[in-house]
XYZ file of C-alpha atoms in Angstrom:
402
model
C 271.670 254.280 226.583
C 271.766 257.080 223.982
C 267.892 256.876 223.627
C 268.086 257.486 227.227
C 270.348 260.651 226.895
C 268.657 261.908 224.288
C 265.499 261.935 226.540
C 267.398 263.526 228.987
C 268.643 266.285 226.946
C 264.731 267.563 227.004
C 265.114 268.271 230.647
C 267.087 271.182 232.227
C 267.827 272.557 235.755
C 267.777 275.787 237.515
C 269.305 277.025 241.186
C 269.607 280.127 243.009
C 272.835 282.165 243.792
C 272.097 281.354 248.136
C 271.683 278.234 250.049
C 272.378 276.046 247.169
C 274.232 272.774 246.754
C 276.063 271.520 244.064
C 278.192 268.162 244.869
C 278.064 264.769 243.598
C 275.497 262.143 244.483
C 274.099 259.191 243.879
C 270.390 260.204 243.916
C 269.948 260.392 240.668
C 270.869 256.816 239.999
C 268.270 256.440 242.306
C 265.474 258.131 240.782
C 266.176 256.897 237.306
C 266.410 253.423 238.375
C 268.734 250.720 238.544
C 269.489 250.376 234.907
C 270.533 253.666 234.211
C 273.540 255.104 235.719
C 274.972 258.301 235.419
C 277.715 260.518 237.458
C 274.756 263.005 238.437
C 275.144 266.084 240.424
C 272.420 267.715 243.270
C 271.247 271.358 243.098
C 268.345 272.591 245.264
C 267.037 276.055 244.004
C 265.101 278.320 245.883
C 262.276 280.684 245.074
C 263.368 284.106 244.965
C 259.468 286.126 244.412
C 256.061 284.717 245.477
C 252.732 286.272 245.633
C 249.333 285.412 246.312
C 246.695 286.555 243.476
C 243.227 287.184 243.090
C 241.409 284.343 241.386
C 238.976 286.706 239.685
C 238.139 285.649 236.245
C 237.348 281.531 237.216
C 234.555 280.549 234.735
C 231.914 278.365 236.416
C 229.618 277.013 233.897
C 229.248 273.430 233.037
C 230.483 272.109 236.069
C 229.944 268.069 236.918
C 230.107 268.819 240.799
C 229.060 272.168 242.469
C 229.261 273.801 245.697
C 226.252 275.213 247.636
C 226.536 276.939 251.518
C 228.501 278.929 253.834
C 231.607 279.073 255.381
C 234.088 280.897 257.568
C 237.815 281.009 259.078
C 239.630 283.357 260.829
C 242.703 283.360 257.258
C 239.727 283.463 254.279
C 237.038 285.472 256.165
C 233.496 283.989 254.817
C 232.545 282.751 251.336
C 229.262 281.916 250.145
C 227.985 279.695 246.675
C 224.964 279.351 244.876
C 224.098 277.568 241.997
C 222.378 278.692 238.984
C 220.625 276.217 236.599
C 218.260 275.905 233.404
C 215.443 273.176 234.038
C 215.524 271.032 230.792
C 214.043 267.843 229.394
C 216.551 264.527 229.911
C 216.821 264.491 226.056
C 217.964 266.847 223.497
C 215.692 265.392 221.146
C 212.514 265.447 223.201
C 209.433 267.429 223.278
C 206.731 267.426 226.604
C 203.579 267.695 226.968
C 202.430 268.847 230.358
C 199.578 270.906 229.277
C 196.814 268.532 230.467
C 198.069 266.628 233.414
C 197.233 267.205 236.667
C 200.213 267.410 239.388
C 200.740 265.992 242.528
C 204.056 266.658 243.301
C 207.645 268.222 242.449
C 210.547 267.229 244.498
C 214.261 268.476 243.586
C 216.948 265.985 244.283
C 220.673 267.068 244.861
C 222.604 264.028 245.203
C 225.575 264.679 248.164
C 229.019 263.793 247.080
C 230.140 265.569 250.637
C 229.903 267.690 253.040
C 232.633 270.610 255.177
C 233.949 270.489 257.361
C 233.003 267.737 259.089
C 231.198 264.329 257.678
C 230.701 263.191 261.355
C 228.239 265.872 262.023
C 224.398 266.568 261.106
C 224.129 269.886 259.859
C 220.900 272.141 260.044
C 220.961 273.734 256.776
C 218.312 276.192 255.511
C 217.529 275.710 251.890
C 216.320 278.079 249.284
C 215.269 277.330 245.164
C 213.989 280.648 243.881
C 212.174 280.745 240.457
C 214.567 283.252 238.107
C 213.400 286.356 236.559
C 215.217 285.683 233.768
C 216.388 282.744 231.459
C 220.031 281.377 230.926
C 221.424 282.040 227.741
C 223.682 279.353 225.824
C 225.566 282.431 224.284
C 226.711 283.611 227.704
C 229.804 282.959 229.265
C 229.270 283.001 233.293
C 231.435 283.151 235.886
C 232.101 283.254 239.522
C 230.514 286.629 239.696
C 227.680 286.053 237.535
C 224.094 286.009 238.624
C 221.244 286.195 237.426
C 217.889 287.951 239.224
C 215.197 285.735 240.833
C 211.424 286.039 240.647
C 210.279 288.082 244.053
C 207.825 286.113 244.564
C 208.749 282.793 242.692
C 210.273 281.213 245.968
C 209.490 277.522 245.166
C 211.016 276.068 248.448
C 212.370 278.131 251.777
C 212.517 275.202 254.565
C 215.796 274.211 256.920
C 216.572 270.319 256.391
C 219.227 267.875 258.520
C 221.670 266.887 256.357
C 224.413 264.425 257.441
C 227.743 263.390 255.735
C 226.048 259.681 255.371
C 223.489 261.089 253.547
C 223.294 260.535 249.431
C 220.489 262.453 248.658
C 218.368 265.636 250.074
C 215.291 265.679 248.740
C 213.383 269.180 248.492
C 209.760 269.493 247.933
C 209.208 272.072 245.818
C 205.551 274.227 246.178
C 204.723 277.667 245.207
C 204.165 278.380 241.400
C 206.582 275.267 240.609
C 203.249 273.353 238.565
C 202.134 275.998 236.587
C 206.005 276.525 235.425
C 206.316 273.019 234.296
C 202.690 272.513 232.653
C 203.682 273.078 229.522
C 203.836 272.214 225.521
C 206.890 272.635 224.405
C 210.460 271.298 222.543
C 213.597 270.715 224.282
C 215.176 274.583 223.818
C 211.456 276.304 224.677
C 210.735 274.446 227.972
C 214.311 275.598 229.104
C 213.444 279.263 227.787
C 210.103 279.082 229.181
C 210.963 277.536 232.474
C 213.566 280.362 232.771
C 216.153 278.570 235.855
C 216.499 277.924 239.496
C 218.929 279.738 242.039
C 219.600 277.178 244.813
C 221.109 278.147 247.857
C 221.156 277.764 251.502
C 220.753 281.162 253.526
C 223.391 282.051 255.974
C 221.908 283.718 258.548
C 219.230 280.566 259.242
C 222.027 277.503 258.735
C 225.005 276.348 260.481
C 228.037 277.086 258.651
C 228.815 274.026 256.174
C 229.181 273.443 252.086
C 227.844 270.450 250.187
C 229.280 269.375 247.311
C 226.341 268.077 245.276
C 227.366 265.489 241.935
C 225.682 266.627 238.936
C 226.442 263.313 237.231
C 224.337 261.534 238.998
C 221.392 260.155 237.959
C 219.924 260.951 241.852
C 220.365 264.985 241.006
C 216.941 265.633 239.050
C 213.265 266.797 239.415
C 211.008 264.612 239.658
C 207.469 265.384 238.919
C 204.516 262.726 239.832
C 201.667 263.655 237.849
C 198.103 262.007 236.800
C 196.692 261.580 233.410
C 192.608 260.280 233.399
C 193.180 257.400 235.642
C 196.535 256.873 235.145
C 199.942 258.058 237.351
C 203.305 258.164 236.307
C 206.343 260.669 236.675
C 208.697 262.175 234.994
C 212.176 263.420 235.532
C 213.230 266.782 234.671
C 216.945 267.659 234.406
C 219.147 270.013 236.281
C 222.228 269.030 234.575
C 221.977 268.570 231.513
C 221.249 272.406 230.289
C 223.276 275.583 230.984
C 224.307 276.064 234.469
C 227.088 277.955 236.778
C 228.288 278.839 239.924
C 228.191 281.894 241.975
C 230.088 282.488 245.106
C 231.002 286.068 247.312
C 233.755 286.328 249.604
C 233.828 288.508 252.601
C 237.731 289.597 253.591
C 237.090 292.106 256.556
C 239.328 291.900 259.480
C 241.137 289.191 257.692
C 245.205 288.920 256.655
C 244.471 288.754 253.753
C 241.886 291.554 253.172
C 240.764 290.944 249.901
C 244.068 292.516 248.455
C 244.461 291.530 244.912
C 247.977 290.501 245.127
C 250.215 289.882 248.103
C 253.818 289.548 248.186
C 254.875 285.951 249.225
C 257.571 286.538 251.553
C 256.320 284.986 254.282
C 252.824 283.100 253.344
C 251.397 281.966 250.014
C 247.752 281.685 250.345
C 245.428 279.498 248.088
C 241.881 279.327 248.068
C 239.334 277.565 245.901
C 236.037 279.282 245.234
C 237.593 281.848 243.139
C 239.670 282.810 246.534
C 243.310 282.845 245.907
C 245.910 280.840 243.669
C 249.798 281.856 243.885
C 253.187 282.584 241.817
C 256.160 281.376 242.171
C 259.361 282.612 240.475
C 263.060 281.138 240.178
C 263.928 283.875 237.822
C 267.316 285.552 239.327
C 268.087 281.532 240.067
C 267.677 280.318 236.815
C 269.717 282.701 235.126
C 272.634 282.092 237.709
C 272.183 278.481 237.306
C 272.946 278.716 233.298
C 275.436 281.341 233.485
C 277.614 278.704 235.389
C 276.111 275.224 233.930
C 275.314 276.346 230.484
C 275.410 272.433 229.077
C 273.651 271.058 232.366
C 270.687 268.391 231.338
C 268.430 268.042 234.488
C 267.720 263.997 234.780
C 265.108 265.183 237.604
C 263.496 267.968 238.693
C 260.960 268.468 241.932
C 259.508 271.423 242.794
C 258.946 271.185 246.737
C 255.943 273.802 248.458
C 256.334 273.272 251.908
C 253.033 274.177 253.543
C 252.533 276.618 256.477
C 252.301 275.162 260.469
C 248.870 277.481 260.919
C 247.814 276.096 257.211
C 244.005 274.006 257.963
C 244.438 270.388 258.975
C 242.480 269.223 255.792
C 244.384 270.277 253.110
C 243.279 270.588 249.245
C 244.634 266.937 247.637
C 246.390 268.301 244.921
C 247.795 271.532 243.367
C 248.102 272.122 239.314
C 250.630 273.981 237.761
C 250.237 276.678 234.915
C 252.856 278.150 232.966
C 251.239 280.905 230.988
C 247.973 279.198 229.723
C 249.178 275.787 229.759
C 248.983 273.193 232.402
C 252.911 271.237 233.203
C 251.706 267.779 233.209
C 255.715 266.774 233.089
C 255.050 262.957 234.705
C 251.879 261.829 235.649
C 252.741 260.162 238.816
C 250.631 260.009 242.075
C 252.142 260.924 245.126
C 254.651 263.482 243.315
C 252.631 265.292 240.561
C 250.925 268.070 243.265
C 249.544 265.457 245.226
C 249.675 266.575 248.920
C 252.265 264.309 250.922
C 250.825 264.627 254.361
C 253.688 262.776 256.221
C 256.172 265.889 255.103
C 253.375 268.344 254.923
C 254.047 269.595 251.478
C 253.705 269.419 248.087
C 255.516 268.033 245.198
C 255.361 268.189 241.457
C 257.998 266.879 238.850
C 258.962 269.433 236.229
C 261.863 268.486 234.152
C 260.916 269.489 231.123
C 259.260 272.851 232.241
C 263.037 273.487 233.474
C 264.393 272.387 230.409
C 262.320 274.889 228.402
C 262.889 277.498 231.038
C 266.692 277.154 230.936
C 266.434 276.950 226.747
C 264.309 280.538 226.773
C 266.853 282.086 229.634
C 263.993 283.085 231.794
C 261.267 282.275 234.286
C 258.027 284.282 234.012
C 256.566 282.537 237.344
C 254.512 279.280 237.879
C 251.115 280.094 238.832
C 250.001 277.148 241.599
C 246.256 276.202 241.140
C 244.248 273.979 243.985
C 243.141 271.403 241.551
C 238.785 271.565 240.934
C 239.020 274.456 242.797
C 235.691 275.432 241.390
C 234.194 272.586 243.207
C 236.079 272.277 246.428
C 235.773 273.434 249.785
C 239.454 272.925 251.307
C 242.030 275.736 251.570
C 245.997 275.928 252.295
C 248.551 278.938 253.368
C 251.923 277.269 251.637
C 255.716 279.245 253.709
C 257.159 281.943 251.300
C 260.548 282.663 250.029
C 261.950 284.148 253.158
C 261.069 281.619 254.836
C 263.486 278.763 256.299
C 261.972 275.889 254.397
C 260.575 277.584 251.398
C 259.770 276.833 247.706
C 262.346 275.294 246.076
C 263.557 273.145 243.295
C 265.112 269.959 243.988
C 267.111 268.476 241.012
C 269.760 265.767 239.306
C 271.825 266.830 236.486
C 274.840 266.245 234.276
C 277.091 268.293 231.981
C-alpha cells in the first residue's frame, strides 16, 4: 500500500472555477481496482481556451505509408498529395549494370493499403509519374510544402486506371524516356543521382475525387524492369522506398469556415485535419490554478481528458488523437480504448493523463495541450471536436485524495 501511494503521489489534478464537482465517490476504487481502496474524491475540469492551428511545418520525408489523390468537403475545402521519390537499387551495397541490356518493359507498382472515402466503390483515377528535373538530396529536410520541379517532357505515364478498395496492387506501365533513365552503370548513390526521382500523382481535374494510401513497406511497391541479355530474360526490381522520399500536399480553403486562417479561437468548434490541415490546443490554465489554490496537497489517482466530438463532425472519424505537451508526446498509460482512441459509442475521445496533471499542478501552470490526429501524415480522415463554450466540452475528468 505505500508503494501504491507513492505512485500516486506522481499524479495530480486540475478543475475549473464553473460547472465543477467536488464530492465523494467511489469511482476511484473503481478505476484502481479492487485491491486498492482509497476515500477518493471526483472533480471534472473544463477547458477554459481552445484554438484550432495551422499544421504548417509537418515534415514528410521517410514515410512507410503515403497518400496520393484528391479530395473535398464542404468544412476542409479541397486538399491534394503527391509523392516525391528517388529511384534506387534494393541494396545499399549494390552496383547495376544496365548499360547493355535491352528492355522490354517498366511497370511501377504501388501496393494499396486503402482507399477514401469509400472501399465499396471503383474509382476512376487518372494517374501521373513525371520524370524530375532535379535529384533529391539526402542533406535536405522536406516537408509538406516541398517540391521539387519535373522534367517537361519526362512524363513517363499519364493514363486513368479503375481502382477498387479490393484491390492490392495498381500496376502502372511506365513508357516515355523511362529505359534510357535506367540503362545505366552505376553504384548505389550514382544511379539515385543519375536517375534524379519520380513525382506521382493523380490529376484532379480527370479523376473522381478519392485518396489511396499506398504501403511503402511492401515488397509489392517497386519497379520492376523485364529486360533481355543475348538470349537470356530476367528482371529486376528497382526500389521506390528505400531512398529519399516525401510528401507534398496543397489545400484549398475558399468559401470554407475555416478559410485557411492560421489560428481560430475554439469557442465553439475545434477542427483537426491530417495532411498538414489543422491540429488544436487546449488549455485548463485559469482551472488549474484554481484547482491548487484550494487543493494544494491533492494527488490525482486518475485523470481523463474527455474531447467530445462535434454532431456535423464526418461519420468516419480519425482512430486516434496524440497528445503533445511542448515537444514531447504524454504517453501517461498505454491503454486501448482510453489513450486517444476514438470511442464511437459516446462519440468522443479519451486519453489518460495523470502524470501530465501531476507535473502541471507541480509547475503551477498549463501552457496548452496541442491534440494531434495520430499518422496524420498518412491519413485521409478528419474531425471538428465542440469547444469550450460549448455544453459538453473539453474537460478533465479525475479521482483524487488529500
Amino acid at each position: 500500500m505505500r508503494h501504491a501511494l507513492h505512485t500516486a503521489a506522481l499524479l495530480l489534478a486540475l478543475c475549473t472555477l464553473a460547472a465543477c464537482t467536488d464530492e465523494e465517490s467511489d469511482l476511484g476504487a473503481t478505476l484502481m481496482g479492487g485491491d486498492a481502496i482509497y476515500n477518493g474524491k471526483s472533480y471534472t475540469m473544463y477547458a477554459d481556451t481552445a484554438y484550432s492551428l495551422r499544421d504548417d511545418s509537418l515534415q514528410t520525408a521517410g514515410l512507410t505509408k503515403i497518400v496520393i489523390g484528391n479530395y473535398t468537403d464542404a468544412t476542409f475545402g479541397k486538399v491534394s498529395a503527391q509523392f516525391f521519390t528517388q529511384i534506387t537499387l534494393p541494396s545499399t551495397n549494390q552496383n547495376i549494370d544496365f548499360g547493355a541490356v535491352e528492355i522490354d518493359s517498366v511497370v511501377l507498382s504501388l501496393a494499396i493499403d486503402s482507399i477514401f472515402p469509400d472501399t465499396s466503390l471503383t474509382y476512376n483515377l487518372h494517374f501521373e509519374v513525371a520524370h524530375l528535373a532535379e535529384a533529391l538530396s539526402a542533406d535536405s529536410t522536406y516537408y509538406s510544402f516541398s517540391s521539387i520541379p519535373v522534367d517537361a517532357a519526362g512524363t513517363l505515364f499519364n493514363e486513368a486506371k479503375q481502382v477498387k478498395g479490393s484491390d492490392k496492387v495498381v500496376n502502372l506501365v511506365l513508357g516515355g524516356e523511362i529505359n534510357s533513365i535506367l540503362s545505366l552503370i552505376a553504384d548505389r548513390d550514382e544511379f539515385a543521382t543519375l536517375t534524379k526521382g519520380l513525382r506521382i500523382s493523380i490529376v484532379a481535374a480527370s479523376s473522381d475525387e478519392g485518396m489511396v494510401t499506398v504501403d511503402l513497406s511492401q515488397t509489392a511497391t517497386r519497379i520492376r524492369a523485364h529486360y533481355r541479355y543475348g538470349n537470356d530474360t530476367a528482371y529486376y526490381d528497382f526500389s521506390v522506398s528505400n531512398g529519399v522520399h516525401f510528401s507534398h500536399f496543397e489545400h484549398d480553403y475558399s468559401g470554407t469556415v475555416v478559410n485557411g486562417q492560421a489560428r481560430m479561437d475554439g469557442g465553439s468548434r475545434l477542427y483537426l485535419e491530417p495532411l498538414a490541415g489543422y491540429n488544436a490546443m487546449v488549455s485548463f490554465d485559469r482551472a488549474l490554478r484554481a484547482f491548487h489554490e484550494e487543493h494544494p496537497l491533492a494527488v490525482v489517482h486518475r485523470a481523463e481528458l474527455v474531447l467530445p466530438v462535434a454532431t456535423e463532425a464526418p461519420a468516419k472519424a480519425p482512430h486516434r488523437l496524440l497528445a503533445v505537451t511542448g515537444k514531447r508526446y504524454i504517453t501517461d498509460y498505454l491503454s486501448a480504448g482510453v489513450d486517444g482512441y476514438y470511442d464511437n459509442g459516446n462519440k468522443r475521445y479519451r486519453l489518460r493523463i495523470p502524470l501530465h496533471l501531476q507535473e502541471m499542478l507541480r509547475n503551477g501552470f498549463d501552457n496548452g495541450t496541442k491534440m494531434l490526429i495520430d499518422s496524420r501524415s498518412s491519413v485521409v480522415t478528419r474531425t471538428i471536436l465542440n469547444g469550450y463554450n460549448e455544453t459538453d466540452r473539453p474537460r478533465i475528468e479525475l479521482e483524487y485524495t488529500e
